[in-house]
Short mmCIF file of C-alpha atoms in Angstrom, two decimals:
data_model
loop_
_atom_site.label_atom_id
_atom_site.label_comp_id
_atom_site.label_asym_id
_atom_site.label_seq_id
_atom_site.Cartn_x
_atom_site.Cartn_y
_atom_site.Cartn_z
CA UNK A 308 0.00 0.00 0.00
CA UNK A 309 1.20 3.57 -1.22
CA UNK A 310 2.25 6.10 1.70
CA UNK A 311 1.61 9.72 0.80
CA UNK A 312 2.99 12.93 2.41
CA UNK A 313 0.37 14.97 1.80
CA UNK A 314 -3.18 14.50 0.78
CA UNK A 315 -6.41 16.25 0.42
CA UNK A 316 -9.52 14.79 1.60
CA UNK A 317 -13.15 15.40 0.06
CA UNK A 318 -15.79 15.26 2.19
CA UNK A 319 -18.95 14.57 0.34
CA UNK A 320 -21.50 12.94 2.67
CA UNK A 321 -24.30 15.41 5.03
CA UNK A 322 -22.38 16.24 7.60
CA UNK A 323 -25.18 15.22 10.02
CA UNK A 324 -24.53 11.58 9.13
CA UNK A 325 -21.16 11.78 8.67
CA UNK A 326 -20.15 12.59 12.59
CA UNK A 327 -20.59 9.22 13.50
CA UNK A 328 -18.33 7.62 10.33
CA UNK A 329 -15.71 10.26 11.03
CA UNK A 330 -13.73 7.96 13.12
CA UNK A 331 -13.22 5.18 10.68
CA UNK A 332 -12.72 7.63 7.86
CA UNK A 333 -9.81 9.65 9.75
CA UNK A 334 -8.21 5.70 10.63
CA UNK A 335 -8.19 4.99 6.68
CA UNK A 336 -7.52 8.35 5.86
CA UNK A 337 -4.12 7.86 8.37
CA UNK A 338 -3.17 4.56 6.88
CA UNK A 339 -2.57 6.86 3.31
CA UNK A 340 -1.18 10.11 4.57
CA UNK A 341 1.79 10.12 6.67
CA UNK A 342 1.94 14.07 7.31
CA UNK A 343 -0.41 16.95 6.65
CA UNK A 344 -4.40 15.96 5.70
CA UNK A 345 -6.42 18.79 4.17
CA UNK A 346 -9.89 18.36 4.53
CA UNK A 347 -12.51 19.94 2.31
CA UNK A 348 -16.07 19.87 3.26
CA UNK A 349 -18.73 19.58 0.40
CA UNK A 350 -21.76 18.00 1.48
CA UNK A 351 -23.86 16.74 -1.07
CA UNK A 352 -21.36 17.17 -3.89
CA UNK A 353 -21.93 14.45 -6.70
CA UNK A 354 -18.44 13.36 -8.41
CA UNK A 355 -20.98 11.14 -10.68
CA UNK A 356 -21.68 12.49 -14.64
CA UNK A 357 -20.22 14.09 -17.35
CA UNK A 358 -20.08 17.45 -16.09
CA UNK A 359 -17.09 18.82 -13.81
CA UNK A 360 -17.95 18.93 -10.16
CA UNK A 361 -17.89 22.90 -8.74
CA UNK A 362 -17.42 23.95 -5.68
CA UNK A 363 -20.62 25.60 -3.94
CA UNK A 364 -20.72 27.48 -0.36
CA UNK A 365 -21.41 25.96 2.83
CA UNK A 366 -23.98 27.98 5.03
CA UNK A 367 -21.99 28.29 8.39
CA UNK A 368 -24.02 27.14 10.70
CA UNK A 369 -23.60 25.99 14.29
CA UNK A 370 -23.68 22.77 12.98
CA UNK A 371 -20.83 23.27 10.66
CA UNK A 372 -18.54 24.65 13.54
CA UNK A 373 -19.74 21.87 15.59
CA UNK A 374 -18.75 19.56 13.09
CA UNK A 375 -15.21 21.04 12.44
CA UNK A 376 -14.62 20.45 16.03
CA UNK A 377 -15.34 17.38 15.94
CA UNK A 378 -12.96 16.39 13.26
CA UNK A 379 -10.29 17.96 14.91
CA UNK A 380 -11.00 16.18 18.44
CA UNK A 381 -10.87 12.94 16.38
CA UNK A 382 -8.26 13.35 14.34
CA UNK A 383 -6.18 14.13 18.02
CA UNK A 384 -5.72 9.85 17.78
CA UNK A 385 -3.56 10.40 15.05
CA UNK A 386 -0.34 12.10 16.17
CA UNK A 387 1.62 12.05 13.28
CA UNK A 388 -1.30 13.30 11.03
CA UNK A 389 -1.46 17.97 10.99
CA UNK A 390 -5.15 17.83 10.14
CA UNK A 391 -6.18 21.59 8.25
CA UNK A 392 -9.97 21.97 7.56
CA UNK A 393 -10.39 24.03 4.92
CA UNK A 394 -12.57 27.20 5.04
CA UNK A 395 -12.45 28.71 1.45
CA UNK A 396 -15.88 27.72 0.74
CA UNK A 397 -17.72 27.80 3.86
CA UNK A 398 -19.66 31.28 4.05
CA UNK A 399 -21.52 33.21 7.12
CA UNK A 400 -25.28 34.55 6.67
CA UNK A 401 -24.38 38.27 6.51
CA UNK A 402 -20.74 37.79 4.62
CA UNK A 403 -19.72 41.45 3.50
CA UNK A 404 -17.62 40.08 0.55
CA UNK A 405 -19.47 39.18 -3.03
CA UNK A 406 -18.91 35.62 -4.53
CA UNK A 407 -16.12 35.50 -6.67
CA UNK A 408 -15.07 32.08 -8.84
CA UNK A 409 -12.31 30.64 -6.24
CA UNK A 410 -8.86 30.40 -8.00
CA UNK A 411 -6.82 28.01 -7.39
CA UNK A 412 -5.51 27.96 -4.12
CA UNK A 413 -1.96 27.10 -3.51
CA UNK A 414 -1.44 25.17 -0.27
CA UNK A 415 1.77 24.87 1.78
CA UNK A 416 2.29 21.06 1.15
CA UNK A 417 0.78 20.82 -2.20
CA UNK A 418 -1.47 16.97 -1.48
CA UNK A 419 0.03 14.13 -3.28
CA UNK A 420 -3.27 12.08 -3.29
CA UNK A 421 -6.83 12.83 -3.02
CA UNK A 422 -9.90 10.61 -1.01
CA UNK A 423 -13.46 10.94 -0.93
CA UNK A 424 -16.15 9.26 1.15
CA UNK A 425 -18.22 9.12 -1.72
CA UNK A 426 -20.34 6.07 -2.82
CA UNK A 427 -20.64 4.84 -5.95
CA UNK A 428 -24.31 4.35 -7.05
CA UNK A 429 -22.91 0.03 -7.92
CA UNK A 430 -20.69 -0.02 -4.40
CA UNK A 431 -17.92 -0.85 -7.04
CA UNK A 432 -14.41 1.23 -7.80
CA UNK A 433 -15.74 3.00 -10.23
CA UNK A 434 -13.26 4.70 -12.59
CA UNK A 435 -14.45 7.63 -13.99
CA UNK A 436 -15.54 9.03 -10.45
CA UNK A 437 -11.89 8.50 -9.59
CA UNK A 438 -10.83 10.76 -12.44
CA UNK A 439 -13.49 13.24 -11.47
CA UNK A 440 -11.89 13.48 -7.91
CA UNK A 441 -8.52 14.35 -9.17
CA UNK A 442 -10.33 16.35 -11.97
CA UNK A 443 -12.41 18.72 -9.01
CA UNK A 444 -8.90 18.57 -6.58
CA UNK A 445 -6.87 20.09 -9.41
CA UNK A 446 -9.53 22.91 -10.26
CA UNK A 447 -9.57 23.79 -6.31
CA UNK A 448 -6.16 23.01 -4.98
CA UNK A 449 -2.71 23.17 -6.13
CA UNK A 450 -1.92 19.34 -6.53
CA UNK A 451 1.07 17.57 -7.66
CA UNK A 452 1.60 16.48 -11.10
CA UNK A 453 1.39 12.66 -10.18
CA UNK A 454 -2.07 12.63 -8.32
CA UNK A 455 -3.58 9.33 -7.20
CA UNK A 456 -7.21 9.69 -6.23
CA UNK A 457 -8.53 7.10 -3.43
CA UNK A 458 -12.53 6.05 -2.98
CA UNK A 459 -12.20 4.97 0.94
CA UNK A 460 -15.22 3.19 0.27
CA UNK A 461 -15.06 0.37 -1.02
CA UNK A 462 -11.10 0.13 -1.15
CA UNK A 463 -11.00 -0.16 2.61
CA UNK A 464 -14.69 -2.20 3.29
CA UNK A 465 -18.23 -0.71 4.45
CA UNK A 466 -18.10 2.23 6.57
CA UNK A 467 -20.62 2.57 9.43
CA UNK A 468 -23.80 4.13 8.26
CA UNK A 469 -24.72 6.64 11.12
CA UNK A 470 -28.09 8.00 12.21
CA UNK A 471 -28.91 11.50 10.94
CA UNK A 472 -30.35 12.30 14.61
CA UNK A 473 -26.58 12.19 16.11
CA UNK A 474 -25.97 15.98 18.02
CA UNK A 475 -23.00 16.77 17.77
CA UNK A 476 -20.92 18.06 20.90
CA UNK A 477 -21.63 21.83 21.21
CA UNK A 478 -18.86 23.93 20.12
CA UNK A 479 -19.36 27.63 21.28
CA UNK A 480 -21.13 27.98 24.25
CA UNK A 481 -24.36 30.17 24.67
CA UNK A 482 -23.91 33.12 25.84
CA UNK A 483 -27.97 33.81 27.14
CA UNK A 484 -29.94 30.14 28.71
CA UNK A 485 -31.71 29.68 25.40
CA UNK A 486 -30.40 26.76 23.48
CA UNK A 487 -29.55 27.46 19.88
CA UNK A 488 -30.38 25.18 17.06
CA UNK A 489 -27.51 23.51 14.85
CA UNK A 490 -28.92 24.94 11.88
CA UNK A 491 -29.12 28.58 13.16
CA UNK A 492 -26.52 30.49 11.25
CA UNK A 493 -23.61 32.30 11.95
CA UNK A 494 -23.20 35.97 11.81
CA UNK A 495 -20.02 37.08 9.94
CA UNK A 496 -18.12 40.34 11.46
CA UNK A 497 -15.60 42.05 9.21
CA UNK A 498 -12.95 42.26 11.46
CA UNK A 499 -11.57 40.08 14.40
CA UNK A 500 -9.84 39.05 17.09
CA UNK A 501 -8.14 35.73 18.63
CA UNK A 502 -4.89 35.35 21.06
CA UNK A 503 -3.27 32.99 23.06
CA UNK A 504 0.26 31.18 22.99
CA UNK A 505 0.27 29.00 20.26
CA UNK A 506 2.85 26.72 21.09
CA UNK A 507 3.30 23.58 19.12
CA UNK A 508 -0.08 24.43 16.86
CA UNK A 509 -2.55 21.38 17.98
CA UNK A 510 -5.75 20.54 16.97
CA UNK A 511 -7.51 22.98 19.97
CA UNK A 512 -5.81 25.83 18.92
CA UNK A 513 -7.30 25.12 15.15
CA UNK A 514 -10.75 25.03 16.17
CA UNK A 515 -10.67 28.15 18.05
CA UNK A 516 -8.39 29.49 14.89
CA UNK A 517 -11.10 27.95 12.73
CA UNK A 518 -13.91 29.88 14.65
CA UNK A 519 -12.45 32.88 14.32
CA UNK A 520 -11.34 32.89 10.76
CA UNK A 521 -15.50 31.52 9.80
CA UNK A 522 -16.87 34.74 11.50
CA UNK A 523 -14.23 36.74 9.76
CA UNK A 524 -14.79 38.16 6.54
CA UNK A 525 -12.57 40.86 5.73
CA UNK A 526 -9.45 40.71 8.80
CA UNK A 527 -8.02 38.65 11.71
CA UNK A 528 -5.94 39.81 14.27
CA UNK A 529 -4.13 37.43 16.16
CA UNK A 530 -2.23 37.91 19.43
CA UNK A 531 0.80 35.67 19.79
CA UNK A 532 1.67 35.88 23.83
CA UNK A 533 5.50 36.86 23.93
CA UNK A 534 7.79 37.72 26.66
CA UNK A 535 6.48 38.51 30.11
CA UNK A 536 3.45 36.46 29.26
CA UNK A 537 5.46 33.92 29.15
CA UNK A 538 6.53 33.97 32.86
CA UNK A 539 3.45 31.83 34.06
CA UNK A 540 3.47 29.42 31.96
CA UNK A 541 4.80 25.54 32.73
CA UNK A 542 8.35 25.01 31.38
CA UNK A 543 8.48 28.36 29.53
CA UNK A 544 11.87 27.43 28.58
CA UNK A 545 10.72 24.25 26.84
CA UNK A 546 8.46 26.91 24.75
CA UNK A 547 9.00 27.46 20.74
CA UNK A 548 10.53 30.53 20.24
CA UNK A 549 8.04 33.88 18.92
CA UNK A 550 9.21 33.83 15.39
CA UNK A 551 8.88 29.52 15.34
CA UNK A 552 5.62 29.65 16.51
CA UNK A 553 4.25 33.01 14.51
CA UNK A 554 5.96 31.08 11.08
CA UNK A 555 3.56 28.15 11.90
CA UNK A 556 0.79 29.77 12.59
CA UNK A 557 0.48 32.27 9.66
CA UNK A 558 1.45 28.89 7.24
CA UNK A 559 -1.88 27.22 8.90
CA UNK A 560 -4.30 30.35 8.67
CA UNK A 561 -3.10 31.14 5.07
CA UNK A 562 -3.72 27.38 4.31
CA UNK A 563 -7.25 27.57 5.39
CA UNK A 564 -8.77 30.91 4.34
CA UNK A 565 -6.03 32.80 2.37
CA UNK A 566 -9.04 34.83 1.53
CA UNK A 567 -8.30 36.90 4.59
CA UNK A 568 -5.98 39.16 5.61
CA UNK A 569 -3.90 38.33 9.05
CA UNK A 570 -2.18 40.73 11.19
CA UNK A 571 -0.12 38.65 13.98
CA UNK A 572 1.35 40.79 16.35
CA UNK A 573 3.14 39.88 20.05
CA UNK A 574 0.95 40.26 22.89
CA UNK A 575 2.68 41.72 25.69
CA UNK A 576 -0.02 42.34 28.03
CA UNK A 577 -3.64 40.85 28.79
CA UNK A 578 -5.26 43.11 26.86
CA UNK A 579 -3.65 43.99 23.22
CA UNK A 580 -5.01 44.79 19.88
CA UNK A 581 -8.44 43.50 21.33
CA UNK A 582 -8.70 46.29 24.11
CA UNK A 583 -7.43 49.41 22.06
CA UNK A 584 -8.59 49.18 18.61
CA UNK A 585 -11.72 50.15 17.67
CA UNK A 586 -12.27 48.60 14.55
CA UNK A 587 -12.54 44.90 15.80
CA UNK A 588 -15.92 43.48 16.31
CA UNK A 589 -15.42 40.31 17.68
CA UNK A 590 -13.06 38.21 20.17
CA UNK A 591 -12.73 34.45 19.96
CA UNK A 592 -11.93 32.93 23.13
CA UNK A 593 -11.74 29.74 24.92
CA UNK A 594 -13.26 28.39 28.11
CA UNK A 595 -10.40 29.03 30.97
CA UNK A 596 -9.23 33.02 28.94
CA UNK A 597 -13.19 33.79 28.86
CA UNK A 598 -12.71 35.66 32.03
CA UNK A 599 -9.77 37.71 29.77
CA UNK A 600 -12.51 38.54 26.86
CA UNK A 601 -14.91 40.06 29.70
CA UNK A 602 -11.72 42.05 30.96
CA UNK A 603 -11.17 43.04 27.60
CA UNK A 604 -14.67 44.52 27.44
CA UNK A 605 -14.42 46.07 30.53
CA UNK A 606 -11.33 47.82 29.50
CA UNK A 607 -12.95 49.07 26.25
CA UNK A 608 -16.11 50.52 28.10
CA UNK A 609 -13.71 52.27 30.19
CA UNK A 610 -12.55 54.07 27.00
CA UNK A 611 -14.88 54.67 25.36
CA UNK A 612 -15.20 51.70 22.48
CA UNK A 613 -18.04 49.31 21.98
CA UNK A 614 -17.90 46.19 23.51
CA UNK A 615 -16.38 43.16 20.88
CA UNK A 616 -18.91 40.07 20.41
CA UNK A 617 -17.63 37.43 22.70
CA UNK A 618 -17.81 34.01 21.28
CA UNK A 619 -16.31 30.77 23.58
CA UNK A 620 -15.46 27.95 22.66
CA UNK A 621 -15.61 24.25 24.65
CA UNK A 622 -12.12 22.55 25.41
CA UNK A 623 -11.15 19.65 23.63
CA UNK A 624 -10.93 16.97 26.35
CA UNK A 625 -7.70 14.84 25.98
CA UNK A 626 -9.00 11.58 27.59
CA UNK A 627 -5.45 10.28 27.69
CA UNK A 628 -3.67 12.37 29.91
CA UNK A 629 -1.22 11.27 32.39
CA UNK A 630 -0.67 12.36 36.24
CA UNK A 631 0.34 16.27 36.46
CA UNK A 632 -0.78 16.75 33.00
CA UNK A 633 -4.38 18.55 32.05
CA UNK A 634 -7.71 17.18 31.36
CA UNK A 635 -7.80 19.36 27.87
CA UNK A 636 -5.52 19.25 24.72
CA UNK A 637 -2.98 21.82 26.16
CA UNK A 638 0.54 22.87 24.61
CA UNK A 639 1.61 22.15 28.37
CA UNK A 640 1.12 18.69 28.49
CA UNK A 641 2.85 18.72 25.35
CA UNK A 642 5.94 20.18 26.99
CA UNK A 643 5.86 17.70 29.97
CA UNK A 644 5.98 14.56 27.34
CA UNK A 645 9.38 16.33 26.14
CA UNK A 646 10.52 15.53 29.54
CA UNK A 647 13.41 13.18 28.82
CA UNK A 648 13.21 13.08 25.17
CA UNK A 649 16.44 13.48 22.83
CA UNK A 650 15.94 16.95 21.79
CA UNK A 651 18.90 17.59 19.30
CA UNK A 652 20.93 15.56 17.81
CA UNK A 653 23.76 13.91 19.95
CA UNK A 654 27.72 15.37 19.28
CA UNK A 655 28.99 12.67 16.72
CA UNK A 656 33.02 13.45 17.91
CA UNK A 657 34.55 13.54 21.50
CA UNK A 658 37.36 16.52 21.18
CA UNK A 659 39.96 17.70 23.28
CA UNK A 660 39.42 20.70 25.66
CA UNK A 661 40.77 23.37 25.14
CA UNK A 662 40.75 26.77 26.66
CA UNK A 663 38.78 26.06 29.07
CA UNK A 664 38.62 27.36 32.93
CA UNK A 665 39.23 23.67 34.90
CA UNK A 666 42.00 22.02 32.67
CA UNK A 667 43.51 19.83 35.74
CA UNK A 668 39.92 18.34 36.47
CA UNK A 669 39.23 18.10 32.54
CA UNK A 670 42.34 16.07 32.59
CA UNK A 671 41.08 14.00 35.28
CA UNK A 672 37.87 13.63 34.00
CA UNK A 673 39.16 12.59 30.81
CA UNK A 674 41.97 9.95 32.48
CA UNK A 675 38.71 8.85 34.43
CA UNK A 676 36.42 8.43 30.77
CA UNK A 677 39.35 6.13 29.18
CA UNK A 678 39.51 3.77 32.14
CA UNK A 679 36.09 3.26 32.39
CA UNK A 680 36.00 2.25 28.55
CA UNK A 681 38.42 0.17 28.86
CA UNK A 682 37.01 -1.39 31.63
CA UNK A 683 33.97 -2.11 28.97
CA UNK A 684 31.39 0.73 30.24
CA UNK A 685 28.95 1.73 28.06
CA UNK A 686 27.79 4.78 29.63
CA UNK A 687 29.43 7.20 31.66
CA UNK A 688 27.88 9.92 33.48
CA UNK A 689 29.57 13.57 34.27
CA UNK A 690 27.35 14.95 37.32
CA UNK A 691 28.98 18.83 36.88
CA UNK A 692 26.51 21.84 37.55
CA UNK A 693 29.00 24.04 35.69
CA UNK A 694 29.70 21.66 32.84
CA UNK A 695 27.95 23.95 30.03
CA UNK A 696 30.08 27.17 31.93
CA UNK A 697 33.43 24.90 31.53
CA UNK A 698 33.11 23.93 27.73
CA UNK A 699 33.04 20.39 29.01
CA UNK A 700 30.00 19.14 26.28
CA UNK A 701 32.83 18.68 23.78
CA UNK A 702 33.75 15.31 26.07
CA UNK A 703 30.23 13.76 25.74
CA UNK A 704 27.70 12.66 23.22
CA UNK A 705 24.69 14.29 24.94
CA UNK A 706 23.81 16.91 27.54
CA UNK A 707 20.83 15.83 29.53
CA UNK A 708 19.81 19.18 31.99
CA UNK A 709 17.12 19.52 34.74
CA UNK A 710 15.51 22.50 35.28
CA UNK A 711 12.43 24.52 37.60
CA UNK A 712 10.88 28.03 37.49
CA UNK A 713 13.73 30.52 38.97
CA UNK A 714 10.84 30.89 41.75
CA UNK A 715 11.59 27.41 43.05
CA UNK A 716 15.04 27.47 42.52
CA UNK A 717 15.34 30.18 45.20
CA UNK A 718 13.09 28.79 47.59
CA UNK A 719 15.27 25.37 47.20
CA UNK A 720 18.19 27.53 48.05
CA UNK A 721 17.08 29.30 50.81
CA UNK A 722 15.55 26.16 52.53
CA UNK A 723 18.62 24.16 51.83
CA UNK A 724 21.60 26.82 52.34
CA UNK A 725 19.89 29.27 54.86
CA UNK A 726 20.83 31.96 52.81
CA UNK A 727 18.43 35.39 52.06
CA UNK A 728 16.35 35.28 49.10
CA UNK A 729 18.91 38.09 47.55
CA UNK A 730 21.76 35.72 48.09
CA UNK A 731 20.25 33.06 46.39
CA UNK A 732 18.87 35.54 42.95
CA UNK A 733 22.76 36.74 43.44
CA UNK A 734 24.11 32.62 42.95
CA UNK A 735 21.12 31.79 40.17
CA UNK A 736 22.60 35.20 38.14
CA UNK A 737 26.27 33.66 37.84
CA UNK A 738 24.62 30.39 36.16
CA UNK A 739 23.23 30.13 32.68
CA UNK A 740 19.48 30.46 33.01
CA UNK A 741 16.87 27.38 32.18
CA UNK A 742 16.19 28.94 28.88
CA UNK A 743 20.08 28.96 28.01
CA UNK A 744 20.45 25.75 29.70
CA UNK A 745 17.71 24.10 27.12
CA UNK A 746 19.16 25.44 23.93
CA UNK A 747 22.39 23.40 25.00
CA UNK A 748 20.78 20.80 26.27
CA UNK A 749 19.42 17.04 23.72
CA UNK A 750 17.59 15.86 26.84
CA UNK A 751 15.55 18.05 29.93
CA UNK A 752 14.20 16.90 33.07
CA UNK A 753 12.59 18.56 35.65
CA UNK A 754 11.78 17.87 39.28
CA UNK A 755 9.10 20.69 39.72
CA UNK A 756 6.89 17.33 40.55
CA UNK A 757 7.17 14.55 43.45
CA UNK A 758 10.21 12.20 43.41
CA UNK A 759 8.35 9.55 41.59
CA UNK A 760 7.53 11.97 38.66
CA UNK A 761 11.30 12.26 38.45
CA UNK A 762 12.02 8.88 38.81
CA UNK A 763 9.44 8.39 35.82
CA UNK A 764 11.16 10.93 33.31
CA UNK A 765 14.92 9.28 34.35
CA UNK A 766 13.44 6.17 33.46
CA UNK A 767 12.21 7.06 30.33
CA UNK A 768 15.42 8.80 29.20
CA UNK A 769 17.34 5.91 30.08
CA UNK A 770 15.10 3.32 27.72
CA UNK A 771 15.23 5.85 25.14
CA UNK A 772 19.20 6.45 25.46
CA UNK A 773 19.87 2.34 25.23
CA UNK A 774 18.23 2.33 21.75
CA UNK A 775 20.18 5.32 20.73
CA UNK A 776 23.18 3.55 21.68
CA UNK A 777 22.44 0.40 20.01
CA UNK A 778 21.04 2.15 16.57
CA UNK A 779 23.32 5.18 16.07
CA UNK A 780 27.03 5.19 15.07
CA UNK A 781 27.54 8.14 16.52
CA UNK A 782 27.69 6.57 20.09
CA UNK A 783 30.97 4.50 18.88
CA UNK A 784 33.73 5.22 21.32
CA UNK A 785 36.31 7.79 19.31
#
């Protein structure tokens, strides 16, 4: 069976049916596409007929936003798959902007197949419906020149037919105690608002991307937190640098509306763009920064602006989280599973020191390295606090650091030394910081947890490290 990189998926069955078959589709959809899935809704859409298949709007409705976070809470399973729903064609009751024929749209990882859930009317692989998929995927989508197109049904057996009756998990909370209807539709603003951290873009940042960019018709602003909003957060030095994470964030929004026009800016205090400019109508936000959009609004009355729209949106629950970590898909818990993974490659060459501040105990050390090799040792450990300070990660393959907020650090030296909190911030200021540490470092721990936490992470290195050292040359002895 082929592998593809990247691959576009056509979405052709009612999407009130189609909630329930999602699973199985996304499973097949996996086995084919090894990296980035586009997915294009077009219920109803017949690829059946002589005449080419067009593209026609989908009413946003509650339903459709309901649906596209469903997809993206499934497709969470799949953690090698970046799932991007794609919003060209999906259109709010009051859009601002007239109907134009769609050019083709050039996507970041141009797909190298194409699937649909469509049936055949004789359940049979029927050819020319295959060409009219790769047909209707070229006319939409930039594509590469060698384009397989894929019928997941019936290449991959029956799907599961699903009731039309199915509600789907509600997506964006009410804001009054009367209960909406999934077909209500959505109002579309011209310009918008959205923030948060964006760390390692998962699939609960793209639904509350997604929301946003649906009720947007003409602008999104998006706040990128940066610098002292950074302070609270878990393992901020395990965090993707600003530029990183603002590169993969405009790639995804441009992927799924290009139509719009993004301004991503660094938010550097709670309120930003949202509380000071007076063209926004809207602000996306999420369950636990809700408290932040009502702040927002607060601020704005208090000078004089019109309060934005406030739309929420529901978590996604990640039901396989481990101790310490969160009950929601959260760029945190991705930052604790990097606890104890190889972050960098290791050094491939042991060289001599040189210039450094200890040469005596570098010579030692050293002396100390060649017996225990010749003693047959696999692994040798260097327990040095200054060894990044000395130069001393020229004499090893890997640099494996543990660090805690600066906050705990002092208390841990103040409880253990005696010494005044100034005393301690005075010793932490002649050491490279956690941040510095990490950029150095292929493998972080941390003990901010209980002992058994920390025994878990060591353990986990340690597996890890013993298949390095069995699969990679670059462990040989030099």
């Amino acid at each position: 069976m082929a592998v593809f990189r990247s691959g576009l998926l056509v979405l052709t069955t009612p999407l009130g049916s189609l909630a329930p078959r999602l699973a199985p589709i996304l499973t097949l959809a996996a086995r084919l596409v090894n990296h980035t899935l586009y997915v294009h809704l077009q219920p109803g859409m017949s690829l059946e007929g002589a005449a080419q298949p067009q593209a026609s709007p989908v009413q946003a409705t509650f339903e459709v936003l309901d649906f596209i976070s469903t997809l993206y809470s499934g497709a969470k399973v799949h953690t090698h798959l970046d799932v991007r729903i794609l919003l060209t064609n999906i259109r709010t009751k009051s859009a601002f902007l007239p109907l134009l024929p769609s050019p083709v749209q050039n996507l970041a990882h141009p797909p190298e197949v194409v699937l649909t859930d469509f049936q055949t009317l004789d359940g049979s692989q029927y050819n020319p419906v295959k060409q009219q998929l790769e047909r209707y995927a070229t006319s939409c989508y930039s594509c590469c020149p060698q384009l397989s197109s894929v019928l997941l049904n019936p290449d991959y057996g029956e799907l599961p037919v699903g009731s039309l009756d199915v509600p789907l998990p509600s997506t964006i909370r009410p804001s009054s105690p009367v209960a909406r209807s999934p077909k209500q539709p959505v109002r579309g603003y011209l310009r918008g608002a959205v923030g948060g951290t964006f760390d390692r873009l998962h699939n609960a940042h793209k639904v509350l991307l997604s929301v946003a960019c649906i009720l947007a018709q003409e602008q999104l602003v998006v706040g990128v937190a940066d610098k002292d909003l950074l302070k609270s957060k878990l393992l901020p030095e395990l965090l993707q640098p600003y530029t990183e994470r603002v590169e993969h964030l405009s790639e995804f929004l441009v992927d799924i509306k290009p139509s719009l026009t993004y301004d991503i800016v660094p938010l550097l205090d709670p309120y930003g763009p949202a509380g000071s400019d007076p063209s926004l109508e809207f602000l996306v936000v999420s369950e636990e920064t809700c408290r932040g959009g009502m702040a927002v609004n607060r601020f704005r009355l208090e000078n004089d602006l019109e309060e934005l729209a406030l739309y929420q949106i529901q978590l996604l629950k990640d039901l396989n989280h481990k101790e310490n970590e969160e009950d929601k898909v959260s760029s945190s818990s991705f930052r604790q599973r990097m606890l104890g993974n190889l972050l960098r490659p290791p050094y491939k060459q042991l060289k001599i020191l040189t210039d450094i501040m200890w040469p005596v105990i570098a010579k030692l050390t050293r002396e100390e390295l060649d017996q225990a090799v010749a003693e047959g040792k696999h692994v040798c450990v260097i327990d040095a606090a200054m060894l990044l300070e000395a130069g001393w990660q020229n004499m090893v393959h890997e640099v494996w650091t543990v660090v805690i907020p600066e906050t705990e650090a002092v208390r841990r030296i103040v409880e253990r030394d005696g010494l005044s909190e100034a005393a301690a911030q005075s010793r932490l200021q002649s050491q490279m910081n956690g941040q510095q540490l990490v950029d150095q470092s292929h493998v972080v721990l941390s003990t901010l947890w209980e002992p058994h936490i920390t025994q878990r992470q060591v353990e986990k290195a340690w597996a890890l490290l013993q298949k390095r050292i069995h699969k990679t040359p670059a462990y040989d002895s030099q």
